[in-house]
CSV table of C-alpha atoms in Angstrom, one decimal:
chain,number,residue,atom,x,y,z
A,1,UNK,CA,4.7,-13.4,26.7
A,2,UNK,CA,1.6,-14.6,24.9
A,3,UNK,CA,-1.4,-15.4,27.2
A,4,UNK,CA,-3.1,-18.8,26.7
A,5,UNK,CA,-6.5,-18.8,25.1
A,6,UNK,CA,-9.8,-20.2,26.4
A,7,UNK,CA,-12.7,-20.5,23.9
A,8,UNK,CA,-16.2,-21.1,25.1
A,9,UNK,CA,-18.2,-23.1,22.6
A,10,UNK,CA,-21.5,-24.9,22.5
A,11,UNK,CA,-24.9,-24.8,20.7
A,12,UNK,CA,-27.0,-21.6,21.0
A,13,UNK,CA,-28.8,-20.6,24.1
A,14,UNK,CA,-26.9,-22.7,26.7
A,15,UNK,CA,-25.6,-19.7,28.5
A,16,UNK,CA,-22.2,-19.1,27.0
A,17,UNK,CA,-22.4,-15.3,27.2
A,18,UNK,CA,-23.5,-15.5,30.9
A,19,UNK,CA,-20.5,-17.7,31.7
A,20,UNK,CA,-18.2,-15.5,29.7
A,21,UNK,CA,-19.3,-12.4,31.6
A,22,UNK,CA,-18.8,-14.3,34.9
A,23,UNK,CA,-15.2,-15.2,34.0
A,24,UNK,CA,-14.4,-11.8,32.5
A,25,UNK,CA,-15.9,-10.1,35.5
A,26,UNK,CA,-18.0,-7.7,33.4
A,27,UNK,CA,-21.1,-7.7,31.2
A,28,UNK,CA,-19.2,-7.7,27.9
A,29,UNK,CA,-21.3,-10.1,25.9
A,30,UNK,CA,-24.9,-9.3,25.1
A,31,UNK,CA,-27.1,-11.7,27.1
A,32,UNK,CA,-30.5,-12.4,25.7
A,33,UNK,CA,-32.7,-15.5,25.9
A,34,UNK,CA,-32.8,-16.0,22.1
A,35,UNK,CA,-30.7,-18.5,20.0
A,36,UNK,CA,-28.1,-16.8,17.9
A,37,UNK,CA,-27.8,-13.5,19.7
A,38,UNK,CA,-24.0,-13.7,20.0
A,39,UNK,CA,-23.2,-13.6,16.3
A,40,UNK,CA,-19.5,-12.8,16.5
A,41,UNK,CA,-16.8,-13.9,18.8
A,42,UNK,CA,-16.2,-11.6,21.7
A,43,UNK,CA,-12.8,-11.2,23.4
A,44,UNK,CA,-11.6,-10.3,26.8
A,45,UNK,CA,-8.8,-10.9,29.2
A,46,UNK,CA,-9.3,-12.8,32.4
A,47,UNK,CA,-7.3,-14.2,35.4
A,48,UNK,CA,-7.6,-17.2,37.7
A,49,UNK,CA,-5.1,-18.3,40.3
A,50,UNK,CA,-2.6,-15.7,39.1
A,51,UNK,CA,-2.9,-17.0,35.6
A,52,UNK,CA,-3.8,-14.5,33.0
A,53,UNK,CA,-5.5,-15.7,29.8
A,54,UNK,CA,-7.5,-14.5,26.8
A,55,UNK,CA,-11.2,-15.5,26.6
A,56,UNK,CA,-13.3,-16.0,23.5
A,57,UNK,CA,-17.1,-16.2,23.5
A,58,UNK,CA,-18.5,-17.7,20.3
A,59,UNK,CA,-21.8,-17.7,18.6
A,60,UNK,CA,-23.5,-21.1,19.0
A,61,UNK,CA,-22.8,-24.0,16.8
A,62,UNK,CA,-25.8,-25.6,15.1
A,63,UNK,CA,-26.3,-27.4,11.8
A,64,UNK,CA,-29.2,-25.4,10.4
A,65,UNK,CA,-30.3,-23.1,7.6
A,66,UNK,CA,-31.4,-20.5,10.1
A,67,UNK,CA,-30.0,-17.0,9.7
A,68,UNK,CA,-26.4,-16.6,10.9
A,69,UNK,CA,-26.0,-20.3,11.8
A,70,UNK,CA,-23.5,-21.2,9.1
A,71,UNK,CA,-21.5,-18.1,9.9
A,72,UNK,CA,-21.5,-18.8,13.6
A,73,UNK,CA,-20.3,-22.4,13.0
A,74,UNK,CA,-17.4,-20.9,10.9
A,75,UNK,CA,-16.7,-18.5,13.7
A,76,UNK,CA,-16.7,-21.3,16.3
A,77,UNK,CA,-14.4,-23.4,14.2
A,78,UNK,CA,-11.9,-20.6,14.0
A,79,UNK,CA,-12.2,-19.9,17.7
A,80,UNK,CA,-11.4,-23.6,18.3
A,81,UNK,CA,-8.3,-23.3,16.1
A,82,UNK,CA,-7.1,-20.2,18.1
A,83,UNK,CA,-7.8,-21.8,21.5
A,84,UNK,CA,-5.3,-23.6,23.8
A,85,UNK,CA,-8.2,-25.0,25.9
A,86,UNK,CA,-11.9,-25.3,25.0
A,87,UNK,CA,-14.8,-24.9,27.5
A,88,UNK,CA,-17.6,-27.0,26.0
A,89,UNK,CA,-20.8,-25.7,27.5
A,90,UNK,CA,-24.1,-27.7,27.5
A,91,UNK,CA,-27.5,-27.1,29.1
A,92,UNK,CA,-28.2,-29.4,32.1
A,93,UNK,CA,-32.0,-28.8,32.0
A,94,UNK,CA,-32.4,-29.9,28.3
A,95,UNK,CA,-30.1,-32.9,28.3
A,96,UNK,CA,-28.0,-33.9,25.4
A,97,UNK,CA,-29.3,-32.7,22.0
A,98,UNK,CA,-28.2,-33.6,18.4
A,99,UNK,CA,-26.5,-30.2,18.2
A,100,UNK,CA,-24.4,-31.1,21.4
A,101,UNK,CA,-23.3,-34.3,19.7
A,102,UNK,CA,-22.3,-32.3,16.6
A,103,UNK,CA,-20.2,-29.9,18.7
A,104,UNK,CA,-18.6,-32.9,20.4
A,105,UNK,CA,-17.6,-34.3,17.1
A,106,UNK,CA,-15.9,-31.0,16.1
A,107,UNK,CA,-14.1,-30.9,19.4
A,108,UNK,CA,-12.8,-34.5,19.0
A,109,UNK,CA,-11.4,-33.5,15.7
A,110,UNK,CA,-9.6,-30.5,17.2
A,111,UNK,CA,-7.4,-32.6,19.4
A,112,UNK,CA,-7.5,-29.7,21.9
A,113,UNK,CA,-8.0,-30.1,25.7
A,114,UNK,CA,-11.7,-29.9,26.5
A,115,UNK,CA,-13.4,-29.1,29.8
A,116,UNK,CA,-17.1,-30.0,29.8
A,117,UNK,CA,-19.3,-27.5,31.7
A,118,UNK,CA,-23.0,-28.3,32.4
A,119,UNK,CA,-24.8,-25.1,32.9
A,120,UNK,CA,-28.0,-24.4,34.9
A,121,UNK,CA,-27.1,-26.7,37.8
A,122,UNK,CA,-28.5,-24.2,40.2
A,123,UNK,CA,-28.9,-26.4,43.3
A,124,UNK,CA,-27.7,-29.8,44.7
A,125,UNK,CA,-30.9,-31.6,43.5
A,126,UNK,CA,-29.9,-31.0,39.9
A,127,UNK,CA,-26.5,-32.7,40.2
A,128,UNK,CA,-28.0,-36.0,39.1
A,129,UNK,CA,-28.5,-34.3,35.7
A,130,UNK,CA,-24.8,-34.5,35.2
A,131,UNK,CA,-24.5,-38.2,34.7
A,132,UNK,CA,-26.1,-38.2,31.2
A,133,UNK,CA,-23.3,-36.0,29.9
A,134,UNK,CA,-20.6,-38.7,30.5
A,135,UNK,CA,-21.8,-40.2,27.3
A,136,UNK,CA,-20.4,-37.3,25.3
A,137,UNK,CA,-17.0,-38.8,26.0
A,138,UNK,CA,-15.5,-35.5,27.2
A,139,UNK,CA,-14.5,-36.6,30.6
A,140,UNK,CA,-16.1,-35.6,33.9
A,141,UNK,CA,-18.8,-33.0,33.5
A,142,UNK,CA,-18.6,-30.1,35.9
A,143,UNK,CA,-21.9,-28.6,37.0
A,144,UNK,CA,-22.1,-24.8,37.0
A,145,UNK,CA,-24.6,-22.0,37.2
A,146,UNK,CA,-23.8,-19.0,35.1
A,147,UNK,CA,-26.7,-17.1,36.7
A,148,UNK,CA,-25.5,-17.6,40.3
A,149,UNK,CA,-21.8,-18.2,39.7
A,150,UNK,CA,-21.9,-21.7,41.3
A,151,UNK,CA,-19.1,-24.2,40.4
A,152,UNK,CA,-17.0,-21.7,38.4
A,153,UNK,CA,-14.0,-22.1,40.6
A,154,UNK,CA,-13.9,-25.9,40.0
A,155,UNK,CA,-14.4,-25.3,36.3
A,156,UNK,CA,-11.6,-22.7,36.1
A,157,UNK,CA,-9.3,-25.0,38.1
A,158,UNK,CA,-9.7,-27.6,35.4
A,159,UNK,CA,-9.2,-25.0,32.6
A,160,UNK,CA,-6.0,-23.6,34.0
A,161,UNK,CA,-4.6,-27.1,34.6
A,162,UNK,CA,-4.7,-27.7,30.8
A,163,UNK,CA,-3.0,-24.5,29.8
A,164,UNK,CA,0.4,-24.9,28.2
A,165,UNK,CA,3.4,-23.6,30.1
A,166,UNK,CA,4.1,-20.0,29.2
A,167,UNK,CA,7.7,-19.2,28.4
A,168,UNK,CA,8.8,-15.6,28.5
A,169,UNK,CA,10.0,-14.4,25.2
A,170,UNK,CA,13.6,-13.3,25.1
A,171,UNK,CA,13.8,-9.9,23.5
A,172,UNK,CA,17.0,-8.0,22.5
A,173,UNK,CA,17.0,-4.8,24.5
A,174,UNK,CA,18.2,-2.6,21.6
A,175,UNK,CA,15.5,-3.9,19.2
A,176,UNK,CA,12.1,-2.3,18.6
A,177,UNK,CA,9.3,-4.8,18.2
A,178,UNK,CA,6.3,-3.5,16.3
A,179,UNK,CA,3.1,-4.9,14.8
A,180,UNK,CA,0.5,-3.7,12.4
A,181,UNK,CA,-3.1,-4.0,13.3
A,182,UNK,CA,-6.4,-3.0,11.8
A,183,UNK,CA,-9.5,-4.4,10.2
A,184,UNK,CA,-9.3,-6.5,7.1
A,185,UNK,CA,-8.2,-5.0,3.7
A,186,UNK,CA,-6.7,-1.8,5.0
A,187,UNK,CA,-3.4,-2.9,3.5
A,188,UNK,CA,-1.5,-4.3,6.5
A,189,UNK,CA,0.2,-7.1,4.5
A,190,UNK,CA,1.1,-4.6,1.7
A,191,UNK,CA,2.7,-2.3,4.2
A,192,UNK,CA,4.7,-5.1,5.8
A,193,UNK,CA,5.9,-6.1,2.3
A,194,UNK,CA,6.7,-2.5,1.4
A,195,UNK,CA,8.7,-2.0,4.6
A,196,UNK,CA,10.7,-5.1,4.2
A,197,UNK,CA,11.1,-4.7,0.4
A,198,UNK,CA,12.3,-1.1,0.7
A,199,UNK,CA,15.0,-1.9,3.2
A,200,UNK,CA,16.9,-4.0,0.6
A,201,UNK,CA,18.5,-6.0,3.5
A,202,UNK,CA,18.6,-9.7,4.3
A,203,UNK,CA,15.4,-10.4,6.1
A,204,UNK,CA,15.7,-13.3,8.6
A,205,UNK,CA,12.5,-15.2,9.5
A,206,UNK,CA,12.6,-15.8,13.2
A,207,UNK,CA,10.1,-18.0,15.0
A,208,UNK,CA,7.6,-16.1,17.0
A,209,UNK,CA,5.9,-17.4,20.2
A,210,UNK,CA,2.5,-17.1,18.6
A,211,UNK,CA,1.3,-20.2,16.7
A,212,UNK,CA,1.9,-19.8,12.9
A,213,UNK,CA,3.7,-16.5,13.3
A,214,UNK,CA,6.8,-15.8,11.4
A,215,UNK,CA,8.4,-12.5,12.6
A,216,UNK,CA,10.7,-10.6,10.4
A,217,UNK,CA,13.8,-8.7,11.6
A,218,UNK,CA,15.7,-6.0,9.7
A,219,UNK,CA,18.0,-3.1,10.4
A,220,UNK,CA,17.8,0.5,9.3
A,221,UNK,CA,20.3,3.3,10.1
A,222,UNK,CA,21.8,1.2,13.0
A,223,UNK,CA,18.4,0.6,14.6
A,224,UNK,CA,17.2,-3.0,14.8
A,225,UNK,CA,13.5,-3.8,14.3
A,226,UNK,CA,11.3,-6.9,14.4
A,227,UNK,CA,7.9,-6.8,12.7
A,228,UNK,CA,5.7,-9.1,14.7
A,229,UNK,CA,3.5,-11.1,12.3
A,230,UNK,CA,-0.1,-11.0,13.2
A,231,UNK,CA,0.0,-14.8,13.4
A,232,UNK,CA,0.0,-15.9,9.8
A,233,UNK,CA,-1.2,-12.6,8.4
A,234,UNK,CA,1.0,-13.0,5.3
A,235,UNK,CA,0.8,-16.8,5.3
A,236,UNK,CA,-2.9,-17.0,5.2
A,237,UNK,CA,-3.7,-13.7,3.5
A,238,UNK,CA,-6.9,-11.9,2.8
A,239,UNK,CA,-9.1,-15.1,2.4
A,240,UNK,CA,-8.4,-16.1,6.0
A,241,UNK,CA,-8.7,-12.6,7.3
A,242,UNK,CA,-12.2,-12.0,5.9
A,243,UNK,CA,-13.4,-15.5,7.0
A,244,UNK,CA,-12.2,-15.0,10.5
A,245,UNK,CA,-14.0,-11.7,11.0
A,246,UNK,CA,-11.5,-8.9,11.9
A,247,UNK,CA,-8.9,-11.4,13.2
A,248,UNK,CA,-9.1,-9.7,16.6
A,249,UNK,CA,-7.5,-12.5,18.6
A,250,UNK,CA,-4.6,-12.6,16.2
A,251,UNK,CA,-4.2,-8.9,16.6
A,252,UNK,CA,-4.4,-9.2,20.4
A,253,UNK,CA,-1.6,-11.8,20.4
A,254,UNK,CA,0.6,-9.5,18.3
A,255,UNK,CA,-0.2,-6.5,20.5
A,256,UNK,CA,0.9,-8.4,23.6
A,257,UNK,CA,4.4,-9.0,22.1
A,258,UNK,CA,4.8,-5.5,20.7
A,259,UNK,CA,6.6,-2.3,22.0
A,260,UNK,CA,4.9,-0.2,19.3
A,261,UNK,CA,1.6,-0.9,17.5
A,262,UNK,CA,0.9,0.7,14.1
A,263,UNK,CA,-2.9,1.1,13.8
A,264,UNK,CA,-3.6,1.1,10.1
A,265,UNK,CA,-6.6,3.0,8.7
A,266,UNK,CA,-7.9,2.9,5.1
A,267,UNK,CA,-7.8,6.4,3.7
A,268,UNK,CA,-10.3,5.6,1.0
A,269,UNK,CA,-13.0,4.0,3.2
A,270,UNK,CA,-12.4,6.4,6.1
A,271,UNK,CA,-12.9,5.6,9.8
A,272,UNK,CA,-15.5,3.0,10.8
A,273,UNK,CA,-16.6,1.7,14.2
A,274,UNK,CA,-14.4,-1.5,13.9
A,275,UNK,CA,-11.3,0.7,13.7
A,276,UNK,CA,-12.0,2.1,17.1
A,277,UNK,CA,-12.6,-1.4,18.6
A,278,UNK,CA,-9.3,-2.7,17.2
A,279,UNK,CA,-7.3,0.4,18.3
A,280,UNK,CA,-8.9,0.1,21.8
A,281,UNK,CA,-7.0,-3.2,22.4
A,282,UNK,CA,-3.7,-1.5,21.8
A,283,UNK,CA,-4.5,1.4,24.1
A,284,UNK,CA,-5.8,-0.9,26.9
A,285,UNK,CA,-2.7,-3.0,26.6
A,286,UNK,CA,-0.6,0.1,27.4
A,287,UNK,CA,1.4,-0.1,24.1
A,288,UNK,CA,2.9,2.8,22.2
A,289,UNK,CA,0.6,3.6,19.2
A,290,UNK,CA,1.2,5.2,15.8
A,291,UNK,CA,-1.9,5.8,13.6
A,292,UNK,CA,-1.0,5.0,10.0
A,293,UNK,CA,-3.4,6.2,7.3
A,294,UNK,CA,-2.7,3.9,4.3
A,295,UNK,CA,-3.8,4.3,0.6
A,296,UNK,CA,-3.3,8.1,0.8
A,297,UNK,CA,-2.3,8.1,-2.9
A,298,UNK,CA,-5.9,7.1,-3.8
A,299,UNK,CA,-7.5,10.1,-2.1
A,300,UNK,CA,-8.3,13.3,-4.1
A,301,UNK,CA,-6.6,16.1,-2.2
A,302,UNK,CA,-6.5,19.8,-1.8
A,303,UNK,CA,-4.5,21.9,0.7
A,304,UNK,CA,-6.8,21.1,3.6
A,305,UNK,CA,-7.5,17.3,3.0
A,306,UNK,CA,-4.9,16.0,5.4
A,307,UNK,CA,-5.8,18.5,8.1
A,308,UNK,CA,-9.5,17.5,7.8
A,309,UNK,CA,-8.7,13.8,7.9
A,310,UNK,CA,-6.4,14.3,10.9
A,311,UNK,CA,-9.2,16.2,12.7
A,312,UNK,CA,-11.6,13.3,12.0
A,313,UNK,CA,-9.2,10.9,13.5
A,314,UNK,CA,-8.8,13.0,16.7
A,315,UNK,CA,-12.6,13.3,17.0
A,316,UNK,CA,-13.1,9.5,16.6
A,317,UNK,CA,-10.1,8.4,18.7
A,318,UNK,CA,-10.3,10.7,21.7
A,319,UNK,CA,-8.5,8.1,23.9
A,320,UNK,CA,-5.5,8.1,21.4
A,321,UNK,CA,-4.9,11.8,21.6
A,322,UNK,CA,-1.2,11.0,22.3
A,323,UNK,CA,-0.7,9.0,19.1
A,324,UNK,CA,1.1,10.6,16.2
A,325,UNK,CA,-0.5,10.2,12.7
A,326,UNK,CA,1.4,9.3,9.6
A,327,UNK,CA,-0.1,9.3,6.0
A,328,UNK,CA,1.5,6.8,3.7
A,329,UNK,CA,0.9,4.6,0.7
A,330,UNK,CA,2.2,1.0,0.6
A,331,UNK,CA,1.5,1.0,-3.1
A,332,UNK,CA,3.6,4.0,-4.1
A,333,UNK,CA,5.9,4.0,-1.0
A,334,UNK,CA,4.9,7.6,-0.4
A,335,UNK,CA,6.0,8.9,3.0
A,336,UNK,CA,7.0,5.4,4.1
A,337,UNK,CA,10.4,6.8,5.3
A,338,UNK,CA,8.5,9.0,7.8
A,339,UNK,CA,7.4,6.0,9.8
A,340,UNK,CA,10.9,5.2,11.2
A,341,UNK,CA,11.6,8.3,13.2
A,342,UNK,CA,8.1,8.2,14.5
A,343,UNK,CA,8.4,4.6,15.6
A,344,UNK,CA,11.8,5.3,17.2
A,345,UNK,CA,10.4,8.3,19.1
A,346,UNK,CA,7.3,6.6,20.5
A,347,UNK,CA,9.4,3.5,21.5
A,348,UNK,CA,11.8,5.7,23.4
A,349,UNK,CA,8.9,7.5,25.1
A,350,UNK,CA,7.3,4.2,26.0
A,351,UNK,CA,10.3,3.2,27.9
A,352,UNK,CA,11.2,6.6,29.3
A,353,UNK,CA,11.9,7.0,33.1
A,354,UNK,CA,11.5,10.4,34.8
A,355,UNK,CA,13.7,11.4,37.8
A,356,UNK,CA,11.6,11.5,41.0
A,357,UNK,CA,12.8,14.9,42.0
A,358,UNK,CA,12.0,16.5,38.7
A,359,UNK,CA,8.6,14.7,38.6
A,360,UNK,CA,7.7,16.1,42.0
A,361,UNK,CA,8.6,19.6,41.0
A,362,UNK,CA,6.2,19.4,38.0
A,363,UNK,CA,3.4,17.9,40.2
A,364,UNK,CA,3.8,20.4,43.0
A,365,UNK,CA,4.0,23.4,40.5
A,366,UNK,CA,0.7,22.0,38.9
A,367,UNK,CA,-1.0,21.7,42.3
A,368,UNK,CA,0.1,25.2,43.3
A,369,UNK,CA,-1.3,26.7,40.1
A,370,UNK,CA,-4.5,24.7,40.2
A,371,UNK,CA,-5.3,23.1,43.6
A,372,UNK,CA,-7.8,20.2,43.7
A,373,UNK,CA,-11.4,21.3,44.3
A,374,UNK,CA,-13.1,20.8,47.6
A,375,UNK,CA,-15.3,17.6,47.9
A,376,UNK,CA,-17.8,17.5,50.9
A,377,UNK,CA,-15.5,19.8,52.9
A,378,UNK,CA,-12.4,17.8,52.1
A,379,UNK,CA,-9.5,18.6,49.8
A,380,UNK,CA,-7.1,16.2,48.1
A,381,UNK,CA,-3.6,16.6,49.4
A,382,UNK,CA,-0.7,15.3,47.3
A,383,UNK,CA,2.4,14.3,49.2
A,384,UNK,CA,4.7,13.1,46.5
A,385,UNK,CA,4.8,11.1,43.3
A,386,UNK,CA,7.1,8.4,41.8
A,387,UNK,CA,7.4,6.5,38.6
A,388,UNK,CA,7.1,2.8,39.3
A,389,UNK,CA,7.3,1.3,35.8
A,390,UNK,CA,7.9,1.9,32.1
A,391,UNK,CA,6.3,0.4,29.0
A,392,UNK,CA,4.0,2.2,29.6
A,393,UNK,CA,5.2,4.9,32.0
A,394,UNK,CA,3.3,4.3,35.2
A,395,UNK,CA,3.1,6.8,38.1
A,396,UNK,CA,1.9,6.4,41.7
A,397,UNK,CA,0.8,9.6,43.5
A,398,UNK,CA,0.6,9.3,47.3
A,399,UNK,CA,-2.3,11.3,48.7
A,400,UNK,CA,-4.3,11.8,51.9
A,401,UNK,CA,-7.4,10.1,50.5
A,402,UNK,CA,-7.5,8.3,47.1
A,403,UNK,CA,-11.3,8.7,47.0
A,404,UNK,CA,-10.7,12.5,46.5
A,405,UNK,CA,-8.5,11.9,43.5
A,406,UNK,CA,-11.2,12.4,40.9
A,407,UNK,CA,-10.8,11.6,37.2
A,408,UNK,CA,-10.8,15.3,36.1
A,409,UNK,CA,-7.9,16.1,38.4
A,410,UNK,CA,-6.0,13.0,37.3
A,411,UNK,CA,-6.5,14.1,33.7
A,412,UNK,CA,-5.2,17.6,34.6
A,413,UNK,CA,-2.0,16.1,36.1
A,414,UNK,CA,-1.5,13.8,33.1
A,415,UNK,CA,-1.7,16.7,30.8
A,416,UNK,CA,0.9,18.6,32.8
A,417,UNK,CA,3.2,15.6,32.8
A,418,UNK,CA,2.8,15.3,29.0
A,419,UNK,CA,3.4,19.0,28.5
A,420,UNK,CA,6.7,18.7,30.5
A,421,UNK,CA,8.1,15.3,29.4
A,422,UNK,CA,6.4,14.8,26.0
A,423,UNK,CA,5.4,11.1,26.1
A,424,UNK,CA,4.3,11.4,22.5
A,425,UNK,CA,2.9,8.0,21.3
A,426,UNK,CA,2.6,6.3,24.6
A,427,UNK,CA,-0.2,6.0,27.1
A,428,UNK,CA,0.7,6.9,30.7
A,429,UNK,CA,-0.9,5.4,33.8
A,430,UNK,CA,-1.5,7.3,37.0
A,431,UNK,CA,-2.6,5.7,40.3
A,432,UNK,CA,-3.4,7.2,43.7
A,433,UNK,CA,-2.3,5.5,46.9
A,434,UNK,CA,-2.9,6.5,50.5
A,435,UNK,CA,0.3,7.8,52.2
A,436,UNK,CA,1.1,5.7,55.2
A,437,UNK,CA,1.6,7.9,58.3
């Protein structure tokens, strides 16, 4: 199921990042009282009234020759295209500006539902400032204060009311759904074409739930696959991808619908910070991950090159220590056949369920060998464990006091579970709950 998308747009310095952080529940955006500080879109997941949605914070829109302004206008236009609902934020203290009117024109053209938020309405006396904003023609303005959190509930009520109805995607149980993510120009489209071209089978284009996405299904050695298109990745190509910096929202949509995510890295360019950011979305979403190093044919090699590159990956992607690494070339088709057994393995592990009695034997043996350390005179006592979900495998451990279940001991138990059951390619989640007496 693809989450609806809310984009926050408006001219610079009206408080978009502050509102974004309030809705996202964390200080994700940089907040600084200087126009143009949020230069790229920032993404997060959020929830209101049991409705989960994706959230985009944009750089301000302003018709100007100032640095970054034309790029930020481009970014905002693309965010508007991605959004199901737009939160148009203005500054109640400054009144309507020419830039606000320019934004309003863009939003009229978008034909998307718009909720008008008037920021910096910090007290009841300022409510009279709202009336001016009716002239923007965006419906009833809702007064909010990003700094104090005032009015956000009313604002989000309006936002959620405009979201389209989400329809659960029907997936065939015996089919593995996978997507390719990564920064621009690492060769995702070439890999997709190489995979589909190599199979020499009839490829059926099936409508995806993501706007503009055309998924591709194929079969290999009696296993069915669907490549989830990163929403128009092949349709729009590199021009769109470099214009919409890193295509992160499109990757997020594809990740949501995938069982397995192939994180593609450019062997020639090596690992950069953006690779870690993109891969982080797949990890946080709890998807099975395979790291695919593309363009391996273009690298000068000796007998230690692959080993050194693999170590670099492990050093940079500590949180993906469970992910297998495959070195391929879309251009020469080198090692492409190695992808399939790895995809099959991590998909199987992602949906694996462990018998409760066997799980508890492993946990109790681990505790006996390495009891939890004392904490202020108290010691963690584990009563029993059970697996409560798969995709990803999720375990609940019932204990005497969840506060005593420290991260280091959780990591120790996770390692023992992995040593016993494998779980190659999939994250696993472990939660502590207090045992009811």
